[in-house]
CSV table of N, CA, C and O in Angstrom, one decimal:
chain,number,residue,atom,x,y,z
R,1,MET,N,0.8,-1.2,0.0
R,1,MET,CA,0.0,0.0,0.0
R,1,MET,C,0.9,1.2,0.0
R,1,MET,O,1.8,1.3,0.7
R,2,SER,N,0.5,2.2,-0.8
R,2,SER,CA,1.3,3.4,-0.9
R,2,SER,C,1.2,4.2,0.4
R,2,SER,O,0.2,4.2,1.1
R,3,THR,N,2.3,5.0,0.7
R,3,THR,CA,2.2,5.8,1.9
R,3,THR,C,2.0,7.3,1.5
R,3,THR,O,2.0,8.2,2.4
R,4,VAL,N,1.9,7.6,0.2
R,4,VAL,CA,1.8,9.0,-0.2
R,4,VAL,C,0.6,9.1,-1.2
R,4,VAL,O,0.3,8.3,-2.0
R,5,ILE,N,-0.1,10.2,-1.0
R,5,ILE,CA,-1.2,10.6,-1.9
R,5,ILE,C,-0.9,11.9,-2.5
R,5,ILE,O,-0.6,12.9,-1.8
R,6,GLU,N,-1.0,12.0,-3.9
R,6,GLU,CA,-0.8,13.3,-4.6
R,6,GLU,C,-2.0,13.4,-5.5
R,6,GLU,O,-2.4,12.5,-6.2
R,7,GLN,N,-2.6,14.6,-5.4
R,7,GLN,CA,-3.8,14.9,-6.3
R,7,GLN,C,-3.6,16.3,-6.9
R,7,GLN,O,-3.6,17.3,-6.2
R,8,PRO,N,-3.6,16.3,-8.2
R,8,PRO,CA,-3.6,17.7,-8.9
R,8,PRO,C,-5.0,18.3,-8.7
R,8,PRO,O,-6.0,17.6,-8.6
R,9,VAL,N,-5.0,19.6,-8.5
R,9,VAL,CA,-6.2,20.4,-8.4
R,9,VAL,C,-6.2,21.6,-9.2
R,9,VAL,O,-5.1,22.1,-9.5
R,10,GLU,N,-7.3,22.1,-9.6
R,10,GLU,CA,-7.4,23.3,-10.4
R,10,GLU,C,-7.7,24.4,-9.4
R,10,GLU,O,-8.7,24.4,-8.8
R,11,ALA,N,-6.7,25.3,-9.3
R,11,ALA,CA,-6.9,26.5,-8.4
R,11,ALA,C,-7.1,27.7,-9.3
R,11,ALA,O,-6.6,27.8,-10.4
R,12,ARG,N,-7.9,28.6,-8.7
R,12,ARG,CA,-8.1,29.9,-9.4
R,12,ARG,C,-7.5,31.0,-8.5
R,12,ARG,O,-7.9,31.2,-7.4
R,13,LEU,N,-6.6,31.7,-9.0
R,13,LEU,CA,-5.9,32.8,-8.3
R,13,LEU,C,-6.9,34.0,-8.3
R,13,LEU,O,-7.3,34.5,-9.4
R,14,VAL,N,-7.2,34.5,-7.2
R,14,VAL,CA,-8.0,35.7,-7.1
R,14,VAL,C,-7.0,36.9,-7.2
R,14,VAL,O,-6.2,37.1,-6.3
R,15,ALA,N,-7.2,37.7,-8.2
R,15,ALA,CA,-6.3,38.8,-8.4
R,15,ALA,C,-7.1,40.1,-8.6
R,15,ALA,O,-8.3,40.1,-8.6
R,16,ALA,N,-6.4,41.2,-8.7
R,16,ALA,CA,-7.0,42.5,-8.9
R,16,ALA,C,-7.8,42.6,-10.2
R,16,ALA,O,-8.8,43.3,-10.4
R,17,ALA,N,-7.3,41.9,-11.2
R,17,ALA,CA,-7.9,41.9,-12.5
R,17,ALA,C,-9.2,41.1,-12.5
R,17,ALA,O,-9.4,40.2,-11.7
R,18,PRO,N,-10.2,41.4,-13.4
R,18,PRO,CA,-11.5,40.8,-13.3
R,18,PRO,C,-11.4,39.3,-13.6
R,18,PRO,O,-12.1,38.5,-13.1
R,19,ARG,N,-10.4,38.9,-14.5
R,19,ARG,CA,-10.3,37.5,-14.8
R,19,ARG,C,-9.5,36.7,-13.8
R,19,ARG,O,-8.5,37.2,-13.4
R,20,MET,N,-10.0,35.6,-13.3
R,20,MET,CA,-9.3,34.8,-12.4
R,20,MET,C,-8.6,33.6,-13.1
R,20,MET,O,-9.3,32.7,-13.5
R,21,PRO,N,-7.3,33.7,-13.3
R,21,PRO,CA,-6.6,32.7,-14.1
R,21,PRO,C,-6.5,31.3,-13.3
R,21,PRO,O,-6.4,31.3,-12.1
R,22,ASN,N,-6.6,30.2,-14.0
R,22,ASN,CA,-6.5,28.9,-13.4
R,22,ASN,C,-5.0,28.7,-13.3
R,22,ASN,O,-4.2,29.0,-14.2
R,23,ILE,N,-4.6,28.1,-12.2
R,23,ILE,CA,-3.2,27.7,-12.0
R,23,ILE,C,-3.2,26.3,-11.5
R,23,ILE,O,-4.1,25.8,-10.7
R,24,PRO,N,-2.2,25.5,-11.9
R,24,PRO,CA,-2.1,24.1,-11.4
R,24,PRO,C,-1.6,24.1,-10.0
R,24,PRO,O,-0.8,25.0,-9.6
R,25,ALA,N,-2.0,23.2,-9.2
R,25,ALA,CA,-1.5,23.0,-7.9
R,25,ALA,C,-1.6,21.5,-7.6
R,25,ALA,O,-2.4,20.8,-8.2
R,26,THR,N,-0.9,21.0,-6.6
R,26,THR,CA,-1.0,19.6,-6.2
R,26,THR,C,-1.1,19.6,-4.7
R,26,THR,O,-0.4,20.2,-3.9
R,27,LEU,N,-2.1,18.8,-4.2
R,27,LEU,CA,-2.3,18.5,-2.8
R,27,LEU,C,-1.5,17.2,-2.6
R,27,LEU,O,-1.5,16.3,-3.4
R,28,HIS,N,-0.8,17.2,-1.4
R,28,HIS,CA,0.1,16.0,-1.2
R,28,HIS,C,-0.1,15.6,0.3
R,28,HIS,O,-0.1,16.5,1.2
R,29,TYR,N,-0.1,14.3,0.5
R,29,TYR,CA,-0.2,13.8,1.9
R,29,TYR,C,0.7,12.6,2.0
R,29,TYR,O,0.8,11.7,1.1
R,30,ASP,N,1.5,12.5,3.1
R,30,ASP,CA,2.4,11.4,3.3
R,30,ASP,C,2.1,10.9,4.7
R,30,ASP,O,2.2,11.7,5.7
R,31,ARG,N,1.8,9.6,4.9
R,31,ARG,CA,1.5,9.2,6.2
R,31,ARG,C,2.6,9.1,7.2
R,31,ARG,O,2.4,9.0,8.4
R,32,ARG,N,3.8,9.4,6.7
R,32,ARG,CA,5.0,9.6,7.6
R,32,ARG,C,4.9,10.9,8.3
R,32,ARG,O,5.6,11.1,9.3
R,33,ASP,N,4.1,11.8,7.8
R,33,ASP,CA,3.8,13.1,8.5
R,33,ASP,C,2.3,13.3,8.5
R,33,ASP,O,1.7,14.1,7.8
R,34,PRO,N,1.7,12.5,9.4
R,34,PRO,CA,0.2,12.2,9.3
R,34,PRO,C,-0.7,13.4,9.6
R,34,PRO,O,-1.8,13.3,9.3
R,35,PHE,N,-0.2,14.4,10.3
R,35,PHE,CA,-1.0,15.5,10.6
R,35,PHE,C,-1.0,16.6,9.6
R,35,PHE,O,-1.8,17.5,9.6
R,36,ALA,N,-0.1,16.5,8.6
R,36,ALA,CA,0.1,17.6,7.6
R,36,ALA,C,-0.4,17.3,6.2
R,36,ALA,O,-0.3,16.1,5.8
R,37,VAL,N,-0.7,18.3,5.5
R,37,VAL,CA,-0.9,18.2,4.0
R,37,VAL,C,0.0,19.3,3.4
R,37,VAL,O,0.4,20.3,4.1
R,38,ARG,N,0.4,19.1,2.2
R,38,ARG,CA,1.1,20.2,1.5
R,38,ARG,C,0.4,20.6,0.2
R,38,ARG,O,-0.3,19.7,-0.4
R,39,MET,N,0.5,21.8,-0.1
R,39,MET,CA,-0.1,22.3,-1.4
R,39,MET,C,1.1,22.9,-2.1
R,39,MET,O,1.7,23.9,-1.6
R,40,THR,N,1.4,22.4,-3.3
R,40,THR,CA,2.5,22.9,-4.1
R,40,THR,C,2.0,23.6,-5.4
R,40,THR,O,1.1,23.1,-6.1
R,41,PHE,N,2.7,24.7,-5.7
R,41,PHE,CA,2.4,25.5,-6.9
R,41,PHE,C,3.7,25.5,-7.7
R,41,PHE,O,4.8,25.8,-7.2
R,42,PRO,N,3.6,25.2,-9.0
R,42,PRO,CA,4.8,25.1,-9.8
R,42,PRO,C,5.3,26.5,-10.1
R,42,PRO,O,4.6,27.5,-10.1
R,43,ALA,N,6.6,26.5,-10.5
R,43,ALA,CA,7.3,27.8,-10.7
R,43,ALA,C,6.6,28.8,-11.6
R,43,ALA,O,6.6,29.9,-11.3
R,44,PRO,N,6.1,28.3,-12.8
R,44,PRO,CA,5.4,29.3,-13.6
R,44,PRO,C,4.2,30.0,-13.0
R,44,PRO,O,3.8,31.1,-13.4
R,45,ALA,N,3.7,29.5,-11.9
R,45,ALA,CA,2.5,30.1,-11.3
R,45,ALA,C,2.8,31.0,-10.1
R,45,ALA,O,2.0,31.5,-9.4
R,46,THR,N,4.1,31.1,-9.8
R,46,THR,CA,4.6,31.9,-8.7
R,46,THR,C,5.3,33.2,-9.0
R,46,THR,O,5.9,33.2,-10.1
R,47,LEU,N,5.3,34.1,-8.2
R,47,LEU,CA,6.0,35.4,-8.4
R,47,LEU,C,7.5,35.2,-8.4
R,47,LEU,O,8.2,35.9,-9.1
R,48,GLU,N,8.0,34.2,-7.6
R,48,GLU,CA,9.4,34.0,-7.5
R,48,GLU,C,10.0,33.2,-8.6
R,48,GLU,O,11.2,33.1,-8.8
R,49,GLY,N,9.2,32.5,-9.4
R,49,GLY,CA,9.6,31.7,-10.5
R,49,GLY,C,10.2,30.4,-10.0
R,49,GLY,O,11.0,29.7,-10.7
R,50,VAL,N,9.9,29.9,-8.8
R,50,VAL,CA,10.3,28.7,-8.2
R,50,VAL,C,9.1,28.0,-7.7
R,50,VAL,O,8.1,28.6,-7.3
R,51,ASP,N,9.2,26.6,-7.5
R,51,ASP,CA,8.1,25.9,-6.9
R,51,ASP,C,7.9,26.5,-5.5
R,51,ASP,O,8.8,26.7,-4.8
R,52,VAL,N,6.6,26.6,-5.1
R,52,VAL,CA,6.3,27.1,-3.8
R,52,VAL,C,5.4,26.0,-3.1
R,52,VAL,O,4.4,25.6,-3.7
R,53,CYS,N,5.8,25.6,-1.9
R,53,CYS,CA,5.0,24.6,-1.2
R,53,CYS,C,4.6,25.1,0.2
R,53,CYS,O,5.5,25.6,0.9
R,54,TRP,N,3.4,25.0,0.5
R,54,TRP,CA,2.8,25.4,1.8
R,54,TRP,C,2.4,24.1,2.5
R,54,TRP,O,1.8,23.2,2.0
R,55,THR,N,2.8,24.0,3.8
R,55,THR,CA,2.5,22.9,4.6
R,55,THR,C,1.6,23.4,5.8
R,55,THR,O,1.9,24.4,6.4
R,56,PHE,N,0.5,22.6,6.0
R,56,PHE,CA,-0.5,23.0,7.0
R,56,PHE,C,-1.2,21.8,7.5
R,56,PHE,O,-1.1,20.7,6.9
R,57,ALA,N,-2.0,22.0,8.5
R,57,ALA,CA,-2.7,20.8,9.1
R,57,ALA,C,-3.8,20.3,8.3
R,57,ALA,O,-4.6,21.0,7.7
R,58,ARG,N,-3.9,19.0,8.2
R,58,ARG,CA,-5.0,18.3,7.5
R,58,ARG,C,-6.3,18.7,8.1
R,58,ARG,O,-7.3,18.9,7.4
R,59,ASP,N,-6.4,18.8,9.4
R,59,ASP,CA,-7.6,19.2,10.1
R,59,ASP,C,-8.0,20.6,9.7
R,59,ASP,O,-9.2,20.9,9.7
R,60,LEU,N,-7.1,21.5,9.5
R,60,LEU,CA,-7.4,22.9,9.0
R,60,LEU,C,-8.1,22.8,7.7
R,60,LEU,O,-9.2,23.5,7.5
R,61,LEU,N,-7.6,22.0,6.8
R,61,LEU,CA,-8.2,21.9,5.5
R,61,LEU,C,-9.7,21.3,5.6
R,61,LEU,O,-10.6,21.8,5.0
R,62,ALA,N,-9.8,20.3,6.4
R,62,ALA,CA,-11.1,19.7,6.6
R,62,ALA,C,-12.1,20.6,7.2
R,62,ALA,O,-13.3,20.8,6.8
R,63,ALA,N,-11.7,21.3,8.3
R,63,ALA,CA,-12.6,22.2,9.0
R,63,ALA,C,-13.0,23.4,8.1
R,63,ALA,O,-14.1,23.9,8.2
R,64,GLY,N,-12.0,23.9,7.3
R,64,GLY,CA,-12.3,25.0,6.4
R,64,GLY,C,-13.3,24.8,5.3
R,64,GLY,O,-13.8,25.7,4.7
R,65,LEU,N,-13.7,23.5,5.1
R,65,LEU,CA,-14.8,23.2,4.1
R,65,LEU,C,-16.1,23.7,4.7
R,65,LEU,O,-17.0,24.0,3.9
R,66,HIS,N,-16.2,23.9,6.0
R,66,HIS,CA,-17.5,24.2,6.6
R,66,HIS,C,-17.6,25.6,7.3
R,66,HIS,O,-18.6,26.2,7.3
R,67,ASP,N,-16.4,26.0,7.8
R,67,ASP,CA,-16.4,27.3,8.5
R,67,ASP,C,-15.0,28.0,8.2
R,67,ASP,O,-14.1,27.3,7.9
R,68,ALA,N,-15.0,29.3,8.5
R,68,ALA,CA,-13.7,30.0,8.3
R,68,ALA,C,-12.8,29.5,9.4
R,68,ALA,O,-13.1,29.4,10.6
R,69,GLU,N,-11.6,29.0,9.0
R,69,GLU,CA,-10.6,28.5,10.0
R,69,GLU,C,-9.2,29.0,9.7
R,69,GLU,O,-8.9,29.4,8.6
R,70,GLY,N,-8.4,29.1,10.7
R,70,GLY,CA,-7.0,29.5,10.6
R,70,GLY,C,-6.8,30.9,11.2
R,70,GLY,O,-7.6,31.8,11.0
R,71,HIS,N,-5.7,31.1,11.8
R,71,HIS,CA,-5.3,32.3,12.4
R,71,HIS,C,-3.9,32.8,12.0
R,71,HIS,O,-3.5,33.8,12.5
R,72,GLY,N,-3.2,32.0,11.3
R,72,GLY,CA,-1.8,32.3,11.0
R,72,GLY,C,-1.6,32.5,9.5
R,72,GLY,O,-2.4,33.2,8.8
R,73,ASP,N,-0.6,31.8,8.9
R,73,ASP,CA,-0.2,32.0,7.6
R,73,ASP,C,-1.2,31.4,6.6
R,73,ASP,O,-1.2,31.7,5.4
R,74,VAL,N,-1.9,30.4,7.0
R,74,VAL,CA,-2.8,29.7,6.1
R,74,VAL,C,-4.2,29.8,6.7
R,74,VAL,O,-4.5,29.4,7.9
R,75,ARG,N,-5.2,30.2,5.9
R,75,ARG,CA,-6.6,30.3,6.3
R,75,ARG,C,-7.4,29.7,5.3
R,75,ARG,O,-7.2,29.8,4.1
R,76,VAL,N,-8.5,29.0,5.7
R,76,VAL,CA,-9.4,28.3,4.8
R,76,VAL,C,-10.8,28.6,5.2
R,76,VAL,O,-11.2,28.6,6.3
R,77,ARG,N,-11.7,28.8,4.1
R,77,ARG,CA,-13.1,29.0,4.4
R,77,ARG,C,-13.9,28.6,3.2
R,77,ARG,O,-13.4,28.6,2.0
R,78,PRO,N,-15.2,28.3,3.4
R,78,PRO,CA,-16.1,27.9,2.3
R,78,PRO,C,-16.4,29.2,1.5
R,78,PRO,O,-16.4,30.3,2.1
R,79,TYR,N,-16.8,29.0,0.2
R,79,TYR,CA,-17.1,30.2,-0.6
R,79,TYR,C,-18.2,29.7,-1.6
R,79,TYR,O,-17.9,28.9,-2.5
R,80,GLY,N,-19.4,30.2,-1.5
R,80,GLY,CA,-20.4,29.8,-2.4
R,80,GLY,C,-20.8,28.3,-2.4
R,80,GLY,O,-20.6,27.6,-1.4
R,81,TYR,N,-21.3,27.8,-3.5
R,81,TYR,CA,-21.9,26.5,-3.5
R,81,TYR,C,-20.8,25.4,-3.4
R,81,TYR,O,-20.9,24.5,-2.6
R,82,ASP,N,-19.8,25.4,-4.2
R,82,ASP,CA,-18.8,24.4,-4.2
R,82,ASP,C,-17.4,24.9,-4.4
R,82,ASP,O,-16.6,24.4,-5.2
R,83,ARG,N,-17.0,25.9,-3.6
R,83,ARG,CA,-15.7,26.5,-3.7
R,83,ARG,C,-15.2,26.6,-2.3
R,83,ARG,O,-15.9,26.9,-1.3
R,84,THR,N,-13.9,26.5,-2.1
R,84,THR,CA,-13.2,26.7,-0.9
R,84,THR,C,-12.1,27.7,-1.2
R,84,THR,O,-11.4,27.6,-2.2
R,85,VAL,N,-12.0,28.7,-0.3
R,85,VAL,CA,-10.9,29.7,-0.4
R,85,VAL,C,-9.8,29.3,0.5
R,85,VAL,O,-10.0,29.0,1.7
R,86,LEU,N,-8.6,29.4,0.0
R,86,LEU,CA,-7.4,29.2,0.8
R,86,LEU,C,-6.5,30.5,0.6
R,86,LEU,O,-6.3,31.0,-0.5
R,87,GLU,N,-6.1,31.0,1.8
R,87,GLU,CA,-5.3,32.2,1.8
R,87,GLU,C,-3.9,31.8,2.3
R,87,GLU,O,-3.8,31.2,3.4
R,88,PHE,N,-2.9,32.2,1.6
R,88,PHE,CA,-1.6,31.9,2.0
R,88,PHE,C,-0.9,33.3,2.3
R,88,PHE,O,-0.7,34.1,1.3
R,89,ARG,N,-0.5,33.5,3.5
R,89,ARG,CA,0.1,34.8,3.9
R,89,ARG,C,1.6,34.7,4.1
R,89,ARG,O,2.0,33.8,4.9
R,90,ALA,N,2.3,35.6,3.5
R,90,ALA,CA,3.8,35.6,3.6
R,90,ALA,C,4.2,37.1,3.7
R,90,ALA,O,3.4,38.0,3.4
R,91,PRO,N,5.4,37.4,4.2
R,91,PRO,CA,5.9,38.8,4.2
R,91,PRO,C,5.8,39.5,2.8
R,91,PRO,O,5.5,40.7,2.8
R,92,GLU,N,5.9,38.7,1.8
R,92,GLU,CA,5.8,39.3,0.4
R,92,GLU,C,4.4,39.7,0.0
R,92,GLU,O,4.2,40.4,-0.9
R,93,GLY,N,3.4,39.1,0.7
R,93,GLY,CA,2.0,39.4,0.4
R,93,GLY,C,1.1,38.2,0.6
R,93,GLY,O,1.6,37.2,1.2
R,94,THR,N,-0.1,38.3,0.2
R,94,THR,CA,-1.1,37.2,0.4
R,94,THR,C,-1.6,36.7,-0.9
R,94,THR,O,-2.0,37.5,-1.8
R,95,ALA,N,-1.6,35.4,-1.1
R,95,ALA,CA,-2.2,34.8,-2.2
R,95,ALA,C,-3.5,34.2,-1.8
R,95,ALA,O,-3.6,33.5,-0.8
R,96,VAL,N,-4.6,34.5,-2.6
R,96,VAL,CA,-5.9,34.0,-2.3
R,96,VAL,C,-6.3,33.1,-3.5
R,96,VAL,O,-6.3,33.6,-4.6
R,97,ILE,N,-6.7,31.9,-3.2
R,97,ILE,CA,-7.1,31.0,-4.3
R,97,ILE,C,-8.4,30.3,-4.0
R,97,ILE,O,-8.8,30.2,-2.8
R,98,HIS,N,-9.1,29.9,-5.1
R,98,HIS,CA,-10.3,29.2,-4.9
R,98,HIS,C,-10.1,27.8,-5.5
R,98,HIS,O,-9.4,27.6,-6.5
R,99,VAL,N,-10.6,26.8,-4.8
R,99,VAL,CA,-10.5,25.4,-5.3
R,99,VAL,C,-11.9,24.8,-5.2
R,99,VAL,O,-12.6,25.1,-4.2
R,100,HIS,N,-12.2,23.9,-6.1
R,100,HIS,CA,-13.5,23.2,-6.0
R,100,HIS,C,-13.5,22.4,-4.7
R,100,HIS,O,-12.6,21.6,-4.5
R,101,SER,N,-14.5,22.6,-3.9
R,101,SER,CA,-14.6,21.9,-2.6
R,101,SER,C,-14.7,20.4,-2.8
R,101,SER,O,-14.2,19.6,-2.0
R,102,SER,N,-15.3,20.0,-4.0
R,102,SER,CA,-15.4,18.5,-4.2
R,102,SER,C,-14.0,17.9,-4.4
R,102,SER,O,-13.8,16.8,-4.0
R,103,GLU,N,-13.0,18.7,-5.0
R,103,GLU,CA,-11.7,18.2,-5.1
R,103,GLU,C,-11.0,18.0,-3.8
R,103,GLU,O,-10.3,17.0,-3.5
R,104,ILE,N,-11.3,18.9,-2.9
R,104,ILE,CA,-10.7,18.9,-1.5
R,104,ILE,C,-11.3,17.7,-0.8
R,104,ILE,O,-10.6,16.9,-0.1
R,105,ARG,N,-12.6,17.5,-0.9
R,105,ARG,CA,-13.3,16.4,-0.2
R,105,ARG,C,-12.7,15.0,-0.7
R,105,ARG,O,-12.5,14.1,0.1
R,106,ARG,N,-12.5,15.0,-2.0
R,106,ARG,CA,-12.0,13.7,-2.6
R,106,ARG,C,-10.6,13.4,-2.1
R,106,ARG,O,-10.3,12.3,-1.7
R,107,PHE,N,-9.8,14.5,-2.0
R,107,PHE,CA,-8.4,14.3,-1.5
R,107,PHE,C,-8.5,13.9,0.0
R,107,PHE,O,-7.8,13.0,0.4
R,108,LEU,N,-9.3,14.5,0.8
R,108,LEU,CA,-9.4,14.2,2.2
R,108,LEU,C,-9.9,12.8,2.4
R,108,LEU,O,-9.5,12.1,3.4
R,109,ARG,N,-10.9,12.3,1.6
R,109,ARG,CA,-11.3,10.9,1.7
R,109,ARG,C,-10.2,10.0,1.5
R,109,ARG,O,-10.0,9.0,2.2
R,110,ALA,N,-9.3,10.3,0.5
R,110,ALA,CA,-8.2,9.4,0.2
R,110,ALA,C,-7.2,9.4,1.3
R,110,ALA,O,-6.7,8.3,1.7
R,111,THR,N,-7.0,10.6,1.9
R,111,THR,CA,-6.1,10.6,3.1
R,111,THR,C,-6.6,9.8,4.3
R,111,THR,O,-5.9,9.2,5.0
R,112,SER,N,-7.9,9.9,4.4
R,112,SER,CA,-8.6,9.2,5.5
R,112,SER,C,-8.6,7.7,5.3
R,112,SER,O,-8.5,7.0,6.3
R,113,ASP,N,-8.7,7.3,4.1
R,113,ASP,CA,-8.5,5.9,3.8
R,113,ASP,C,-7.1,5.4,4.2
R,113,ASP,O,-7.0,4.2,4.7
R,114,LEU,N,-6.1,6.2,4.0
R,114,LEU,CA,-4.8,5.9,4.3
R,114,LEU,C,-4.5,6.0,5.8
R,114,LEU,O,-3.9,5.0,6.4
R,115,VAL,N,-4.9,7.1,6.4
R,115,VAL,CA,-4.8,7.3,7.9
R,115,VAL,C,-6.1,7.9,8.4
R,115,VAL,O,-6.3,9.1,8.1
R,116,PRO,N,-6.9,7.2,9.0
R,116,PRO,CA,-8.2,7.8,9.5
R,116,PRO,C,-7.9,8.9,10.5
R,116,PRO,O,-7.0,8.9,11.3
R,117,ALA,N,-8.8,10.0,10.4
R,117,ALA,CA,-8.7,11.1,11.3
R,117,ALA,C,-8.8,10.6,12.8
R,117,ALA,O,-9.6,9.7,13.1
R,118,GLY,N,-7.9,11.1,13.6
R,118,GLY,CA,-7.9,10.6,15.0
R,118,GLY,C,-6.9,9.5,15.3
R,118,GLY,O,-6.7,9.1,16.4
R,119,ARG,N,-6.4,8.9,14.2
R,119,ARG,CA,-5.5,7.8,14.3
R,119,ARG,C,-4.1,8.1,13.8
R,119,ARG,O,-3.2,7.3,13.7
R,120,GLU,N,-3.8,9.4,13.6
R,120,GLU,CA,-2.5,9.9,13.1
R,120,GLU,C,-1.4,9.5,14.0
R,120,GLU,O,-0.3,9.1,13.5
R,121,HIS,N,-1.6,9.6,15.3
R,121,HIS,CA,-0.5,9.3,16.3
R,121,HIS,C,0.0,7.9,16.1
R,121,HIS,O,1.2,7.6,16.5
R,122,LEU,N,-0.8,7.0,15.6
R,122,LEU,CA,-0.3,5.6,15.4
R,122,LEU,C,0.8,5.5,14.3
R,122,LEU,O,1.5,4.5,14.2
R,123,GLN,N,0.9,6.5,13.5
R,123,GLN,CA,1.9,6.5,12.4
R,123,GLN,C,3.2,7.0,12.8
R,123,GLN,O,4.2,6.8,12.1
R,124,LEU,N,3.3,7.6,14.0
R,124,LEU,CA,4.5,8.2,14.4
R,124,LEU,C,5.4,7.2,15.1
R,124,LEU,O,5.0,6.4,15.9
R,125,ASP,N,6.7,7.3,14.8
R,125,ASP,CA,7.7,6.4,15.4
R,125,ASP,C,8.4,7.3,16.4
R,125,ASP,O,9.5,7.8,16.1
R,126,LEU,N,7.8,7.4,17.6
R,126,LEU,CA,8.4,8.2,18.6
R,126,LEU,C,9.7,7.8,19.1
R,126,LEU,O,10.6,8.6,19.4
R,127,ASP,N,9.9,6.5,19.2
R,127,ASP,CA,11.2,6.0,19.7
R,127,ASP,C,12.4,6.4,18.7
R,127,ASP,O,13.4,6.8,19.1
R,128,HIS,N,12.1,6.3,17.4
R,128,HIS,CA,13.1,6.7,16.4
R,128,HIS,C,13.4,8.2,16.5
R,128,HIS,O,14.5,8.6,16.5
R,129,GLY,N,12.3,9.0,16.6
R,129,GLY,CA,12.4,10.4,16.7
R,129,GLY,C,13.2,10.8,18.0
R,129,GLY,O,14.1,11.7,17.9
R,130,LEU,N,13.0,10.2,19.1
R,130,LEU,CA,13.7,10.5,20.3
R,130,LEU,C,15.2,10.1,20.2
R,130,LEU,O,16.1,10.8,20.6
R,131,ALA,N,15.4,8.9,19.5
R,131,ALA,CA,16.8,8.5,19.3
R,131,ALA,C,17.6,9.5,18.4
R,131,ALA,O,18.7,9.8,18.7
R,132,GLU,N,16.9,10.0,17.4
R,132,GLU,CA,17.5,11.0,16.6
R,132,GLU,C,17.9,12.3,17.4
R,132,GLU,O,18.9,12.8,17.2
R,133,LEU,N,17.0,12.7,18.2
R,133,LEU,CA,17.2,13.9,19.0
R,133,LEU,C,18.4,13.7,20.0
R,133,LEU,O,19.2,14.5,20.2
R,134,MET,N,18.4,12.5,20.6
R,134,MET,CA,19.5,12.2,21.6
R,134,MET,C,20.8,12.1,20.9
R,134,MET,O,21.9,12.4,21.4
R,135,ARG,N,20.8,11.5,19.7
R,135,ARG,CA,22.1,11.4,18.9
R,135,ARG,C,22.7,12.7,18.6
R,135,ARG,O,23.9,12.9,18.7
R,136,ASP,N,21.9,13.7,18.3
R,136,ASP,CA,22.3,15.0,18.0
R,136,ASP,C,22.7,15.9,19.2
R,136,ASP,O,23.3,16.9,19.1
R,137,ALA,N,22.3,15.4,20.4
R,137,ALA,CA,22.6,16.2,21.6
R,137,ALA,C,24.0,16.0,22.1
R,137,ALA,O,24.7,15.2,21.9
């Protein structure tokens, strides 16, 4: 069984211009880091011209489908019938994107099949992590 889930999604960048361009993005989940998801944007879609990856809690993404969630660099909230807004805040500015909620739900179902919500702690190898910390001390 695979330990990684990657799902391309179609994101719409909310910009000052009336047209909202589509940009490719990929949602990524690895059961070796069971509490987190990553969203990656390829270099052509970023201001810096390099791939940009945001890591945030899987629970934040799930909760943001129903209510406005997040107080830090990543915020998620529902928008309209089948859209979810993700805001990514950095010192350079804020990127606001829309993603079809159905794509996020499909991704979250796949992650839940791999690691059910509430069972993430069973994926952690605490003894190995502690040994790594002690070795470096």
